[in-house]
């Protein structure tokens, strides 16, 4: 039951994009088409889940016993960068079209503060390995939900008559704000 609460809280109640405002660069940049957004979401699910697992193991079995916990941010950044390089090579081999569609945003997963943020949050909350993986997966699913919803809304906005002063990024930011308010309604779940 505790793992379910962690997953739901990470995905909906404390949505990394709409509640904590982490990972906004890819959220705003890749959310123009649903297919691209879903691909980015899939890549983020893989990276955040695996990064949460590796960072938890490194923190518990290397940094804590050696009393090097003050190095966690630096170590986590190196682990995340290596994982993103692996995902980038995997996508380039298995799905060249998605690799091209994501373009510059795929390497930006390395600097996506949501990936580092969840690894640090897991340590701060004192999660064990399983809880860290569940929290990472829930966070990534929440990111994917948010980016796919935003992409769907942006595709519909293209066909509408938007006032000139709201065209482009202003309407996207307004939409993100309204989505954030809507996701705030999930706070009553837990």
C-alpha positions as a LaTeX table, in Angstrom:
\begin{tabular}{lrrr}
\hline
Residue & $x$ (\AA) & $y$ (\AA) & $z$ (\AA) \\
\hline
Unk1 & 0.00 & 0.00 & 0.00 \\
Unk2 & 2.88 & 2.35 & 0.84 \\
Unk3 & 4.39 & 1.86 & $-2.64$ \\
Unk4 & 1.06 & 2.68 & $-4.29$ \\
Unk5 & 0.83 & 5.89 & $-2.26$ \\
Unk6 & 4.38 & 6.83 & $-3.27$ \\
Unk7 & 3.61 & 6.19 & $-6.96$ \\
Unk8 & 0.31 & 8.11 & $-7.00$ \\
Unk9 & 1.81 & 10.98 & $-5.02$ \\
Unk10 & 4.76 & 11.23 & $-7.41$ \\
Unk11 & 2.65 & 11.01 & $-10.58$ \\
Unk12 & $-0.37$ & 13.14 & $-9.73$ \\
Unk13 & $-0.27$ & 14.95 & $-6.40$ \\
Unk14 & 3.35 & 16.13 & $-6.58$ \\
Unk15 & 3.63 & 16.12 & $-10.37$ \\
Unk16 & 7.20 & 17.06 & $-11.15$ \\
Unk17 & 6.24 & 19.54 & $-13.89$ \\
Unk18 & 2.95 & 20.99 & $-12.73$ \\
Unk19 & 3.53 & 21.04 & $-8.98$ \\
Unk20 & 7.28 & 21.22 & $-8.45$ \\
Unk21 & 8.03 & 23.06 & $-11.72$ \\
Unk22 & 11.01 & 20.84 & $-12.56$ \\
Unk23 & 11.70 & 19.70 & $-16.11$ \\
Unk24 & 10.03 & 22.65 & $-17.79$ \\
Unk25 & 12.55 & 22.86 & $-20.67$ \\
Unk26 & 11.53 & 19.61 & $-22.37$ \\
Unk27 & 7.93 & 20.06 & $-21.21$ \\
Unk28 & 7.60 & 23.32 & $-23.13$ \\
Unk29 & 9.97 & 22.45 & $-25.98$ \\
Unk30 & 8.88 & 18.93 & $-26.96$ \\
Unk31 & 5.14 & 19.24 & $-26.35$ \\
Unk32 & 4.19 & 20.38 & $-29.87$ \\
Unk33 & 3.16 & 16.95 & $-31.22$ \\
Unk34 & 1.70 & 14.02 & $-29.29$ \\
Unk35 & 4.01 & 11.44 & $-30.91$ \\
Unk36 & 7.14 & 13.36 & $-30.03$ \\
Unk37 & 5.88 & 14.07 & $-26.52$ \\
Unk38 & 5.09 & 10.39 & $-25.95$ \\
Unk39 & 8.56 & 9.43 & $-27.20$ \\
Unk40 & 10.17 & 11.93 & $-24.88$ \\
Unk41 & 8.01 & 10.65 & $-22.06$ \\
Unk42 & 9.13 & 7.10 & $-22.74$ \\
Unk43 & 12.78 & 8.14 & $-22.73$ \\
Unk44 & 12.27 & 10.07 & $-19.48$ \\
Unk45 & 10.50 & 7.07 & $-17.89$ \\
Unk46 & 13.50 & 4.91 & $-18.67$ \\
Unk47 & 16.10 & 7.44 & $-17.55$ \\
Unk48 & 14.40 & 8.53 & $-14.31$ \\
Unk49 & 13.53 & 4.97 & $-13.25$ \\
Unk50 & 17.02 & 3.63 & $-13.93$ \\
Unk51 & 18.67 & 6.74 & $-12.47$ \\
Unk52 & 16.62 & 6.39 & $-9.30$ \\
Unk53 & 17.72 & 2.78 & $-8.95$ \\
Unk54 & 21.41 & 3.45 & $-9.60$ \\
Unk55 & 21.53 & 6.58 & $-7.45$ \\
Unk56 & 19.85 & 4.75 & $-4.56$ \\
Unk57 & 22.34 & 1.88 & $-4.75$ \\
Unk58 & 25.33 & 4.23 & $-5.03$ \\
Unk59 & 24.11 & 6.36 & $-2.14$ \\
Unk60 & 23.32 & 3.40 & 0.15 \\
Unk61 & 26.30 & 1.17 & $-0.63$ \\
Unk62 & 29.10 & 3.57 & $-1.56$ \\
Unk63 & 28.53 & 7.14 & $-0.42$ \\
Unk64 & 26.98 & 6.43 & 2.99 \\
Unk65 & 29.47 & 3.75 & 4.17 \\
Unk66 & 32.43 & 5.88 & 3.05 \\
Unk67 & 30.88 & 9.01 & 4.63 \\
Unk68 & 30.90 & 10.79 & 1.26 \\
Unk69 & 27.22 & 11.75 & 1.20 \\
Unk70 & 28.18 & 15.37 & 0.53 \\
Unk71 & 29.21 & 14.24 & $-2.98$ \\
Unk72 & 25.75 & 12.93 & $-3.86$ \\
Unk73 & 24.85 & 15.74 & $-6.27$ \\
Unk74 & 28.05 & 15.41 & $-8.28$ \\
Unk75 & 27.87 & 11.61 & $-8.37$ \\
Unk76 & 24.20 & 11.66 & $-9.37$ \\
Unk77 & 24.92 & 14.07 & $-12.23$ \\
Unk78 & 27.63 & 11.75 & $-13.58$ \\
Unk79 & 25.32 & 8.71 & $-13.33$ \\
Unk80 & 22.48 & 10.58 & $-15.08$ \\
Unk81 & 24.77 & 11.80 & $-17.86$ \\
Unk82 & 25.98 & 8.26 & $-18.51$ \\
Unk83 & 22.42 & 6.91 & $-18.58$ \\
Unk84 & 21.28 & 9.57 & $-21.03$ \\
Unk85 & 24.17 & 8.75 & $-23.34$ \\
Unk86 & 23.10 & 5.11 & $-23.23$ \\
Unk87 & 19.46 & 5.99 & $-24.00$ \\
Unk88 & 20.58 & 8.27 & $-26.82$ \\
Unk89 & 22.64 & 5.50 & $-28.42$ \\
Unk90 & 19.78 & 3.03 & $-27.97$ \\
Unk91 & 17.23 & 5.36 & $-29.63$ \\
Unk92 & 19.62 & 6.15 & $-32.47$ \\
Unk93 & 19.92 & 2.42 & $-33.21$ \\
Unk94 & 16.32 & 1.29 & $-32.61$ \\
Unk95 & 14.22 & 4.33 & $-33.58$ \\
Unk96 & 16.05 & 6.81 & $-35.84$ \\
Unk97 & 12.83 & 8.72 & $-36.59$ \\
Unk98 & 12.15 & 9.36 & $-32.90$ \\
Unk99 & 15.82 & 10.18 & $-32.37$ \\
Unk100 & 15.61 & 12.85 & $-35.10$ \\
Unk101 & 12.24 & 14.16 & $-33.85$ \\
Unk102 & 13.58 & 14.67 & $-30.32$ \\
Unk103 & 16.64 & 16.43 & $-31.69$ \\
Unk104 & 18.41 & 18.59 & $-29.14$ \\
Unk105 & 15.93 & 17.76 & $-26.40$ \\
Unk106 & 17.25 & 14.22 & $-25.95$ \\
Unk107 & 20.67 & 15.35 & $-24.68$ \\
Unk108 & 18.80 & 17.90 & $-22.55$ \\
Unk109 & 17.51 & 15.01 & $-20.42$ \\
Unk110 & 21.00 & 15.10 & $-18.91$ \\
Unk111 & 20.36 & 18.60 & $-17.65$ \\
Unk112 & 16.67 & 17.98 & $-16.95$ \\
Unk113 & 16.40 & 19.04 & $-13.35$ \\
Unk114 & 13.53 & 16.58 & $-12.84$ \\
Unk115 & 15.92 & 13.63 & $-13.18$ \\
Unk116 & 18.38 & 15.01 & $-10.65$ \\
Unk117 & 15.56 & 16.37 & $-8.51$ \\
Unk118 & 13.91 & 12.99 & $-8.00$ \\
Unk119 & 17.25 & 11.33 & $-7.17$ \\
Unk120 & 17.93 & 13.97 & $-4.52$ \\
Unk121 & 14.34 & 13.86 & $-3.25$ \\
Unk122 & 14.56 & 10.09 & $-2.82$ \\
Unk123 & 17.65 & 10.53 & $-0.64$ \\
Unk124 & 16.05 & 13.39 & 1.28 \\
Unk125 & 12.91 & 11.32 & 1.97 \\
Unk126 & 15.02 & 8.37 & 3.12 \\
Unk127 & 13.55 & 5.97 & 0.56 \\
Unk128 & 15.01 & 2.50 & 0.29 \\
Unk129 & 15.85 & 0.95 & $-3.08$ \\
Unk130 & 12.32 & $-0.24$ & $-3.95$ \\
Unk131 & 10.71 & 3.01 & $-2.80$ \\
Unk132 & 13.24 & 5.00 & $-4.84$ \\
Unk133 & 12.48 & 3.02 & $-7.99$ \\
Unk134 & 8.71 & 3.37 & $-7.46$ \\
Unk135 & 9.04 & 7.11 & $-6.78$ \\
Unk136 & 11.21 & 7.51 & $-9.89$ \\
Unk137 & 8.79 & 5.55 & $-12.05$ \\
Unk138 & 5.79 & 7.47 & $-10.65$ \\
Unk139 & 7.52 & 10.79 & $-11.26$ \\
Unk140 & 8.37 & 9.83 & $-14.84$ \\
Unk141 & 4.81 & 8.66 & $-15.50$ \\
Unk142 & 3.56 & 11.98 & $-14.13$ \\
Unk143 & 5.94 & 13.82 & $-16.44$ \\
Unk144 & 4.71 & 11.76 & $-19.38$ \\
Unk145 & 1.06 & 12.40 & $-18.52$ \\
Unk146 & 1.69 & 16.14 & $-18.31$ \\
Unk147 & 3.71 & 16.40 & $-21.53$ \\
Unk148 & 1.24 & 14.30 & $-23.56$ \\
Unk149 & $-1.75$ & 16.31 & $-22.29$ \\
Unk150 & 0.09 & 19.53 & $-23.11$ \\
Unk151 & 0.92 & 18.24 & $-26.61$ \\
Unk152 & $-2.72$ & 17.36 & $-27.21$ \\
Unk153 & $-3.84$ & 20.81 & $-26.12$ \\
Unk154 & $-1.16$ & 22.51 & $-28.23$ \\
Unk155 & $-2.23$ & 20.57 & $-31.32$ \\
Unk156 & $-5.79$ & 21.81 & $-30.81$ \\
Unk157 & $-4.66$ & 25.39 & $-30.11$ \\
Unk158 & $-2.98$ & 25.53 & $-33.55$ \\
Unk159 & $-6.41$ & 25.36 & $-35.23$ \\
Unk160 & $-7.96$ & 28.08 & $-33.06$ \\
Unk161 & $-8.05$ & 31.82 & $-33.53$ \\
Unk162 & $-5.74$ & 32.99 & $-30.73$ \\
Unk163 & $-5.31$ & 36.75 & $-30.17$ \\
Unk164 & $-1.98$ & 37.98 & $-31.49$ \\
Unk165 & $-0.62$ & 38.91 & $-28.06$ \\
Unk166 & $-1.23$ & 35.34 & $-26.83$ \\
Unk167 & 0.19 & 33.48 & $-29.84$ \\
Unk168 & 3.20 & 31.26 & $-29.31$ \\
Unk169 & 4.67 & 30.81 & $-25.85$ \\
Unk170 & 2.20 & 33.05 & $-23.92$ \\
Unk171 & $-0.74$ & 30.73 & $-24.64$ \\
Unk172 & 1.44 & 27.71 & $-23.82$ \\
Unk173 & 2.43 & 29.18 & $-20.46$ \\
Unk174 & $-1.19$ & 30.09 & $-19.72$ \\
Unk175 & $-2.21$ & 26.53 & $-20.58$ \\
Unk176 & 0.52 & 25.14 & $-18.32$ \\
Unk177 & $-0.74$ & 27.33 & $-15.49$ \\
Unk178 & $-4.30$ & 26.10 & $-15.96$ \\
Unk179 & $-3.07$ & 22.51 & $-16.07$ \\
Unk180 & $-1.19$ & 23.13 & $-12.82$ \\
Unk181 & $-4.37$ & 24.38 & $-11.19$ \\
Unk182 & $-6.23$ & 21.31 & $-12.46$ \\
Unk183 & $-3.58$ & 18.94 & $-11.09$ \\
Unk184 & $-3.82$ & 20.73 & $-7.74$ \\
Unk185 & $-7.20$ & 19.03 & $-7.42$ \\
Unk186 & $-5.39$ & 15.70 & $-7.01$ \\
Unk187 & $-3.99$ & 16.88 & $-3.67$ \\
Unk188 & $-7.21$ & 15.74 & $-2.00$ \\
Unk189 & $-6.51$ & 12.12 & $-2.96$ \\
Unk190 & $-3.87$ & 11.56 & $-0.29$ \\
\hline
\end{tabular}
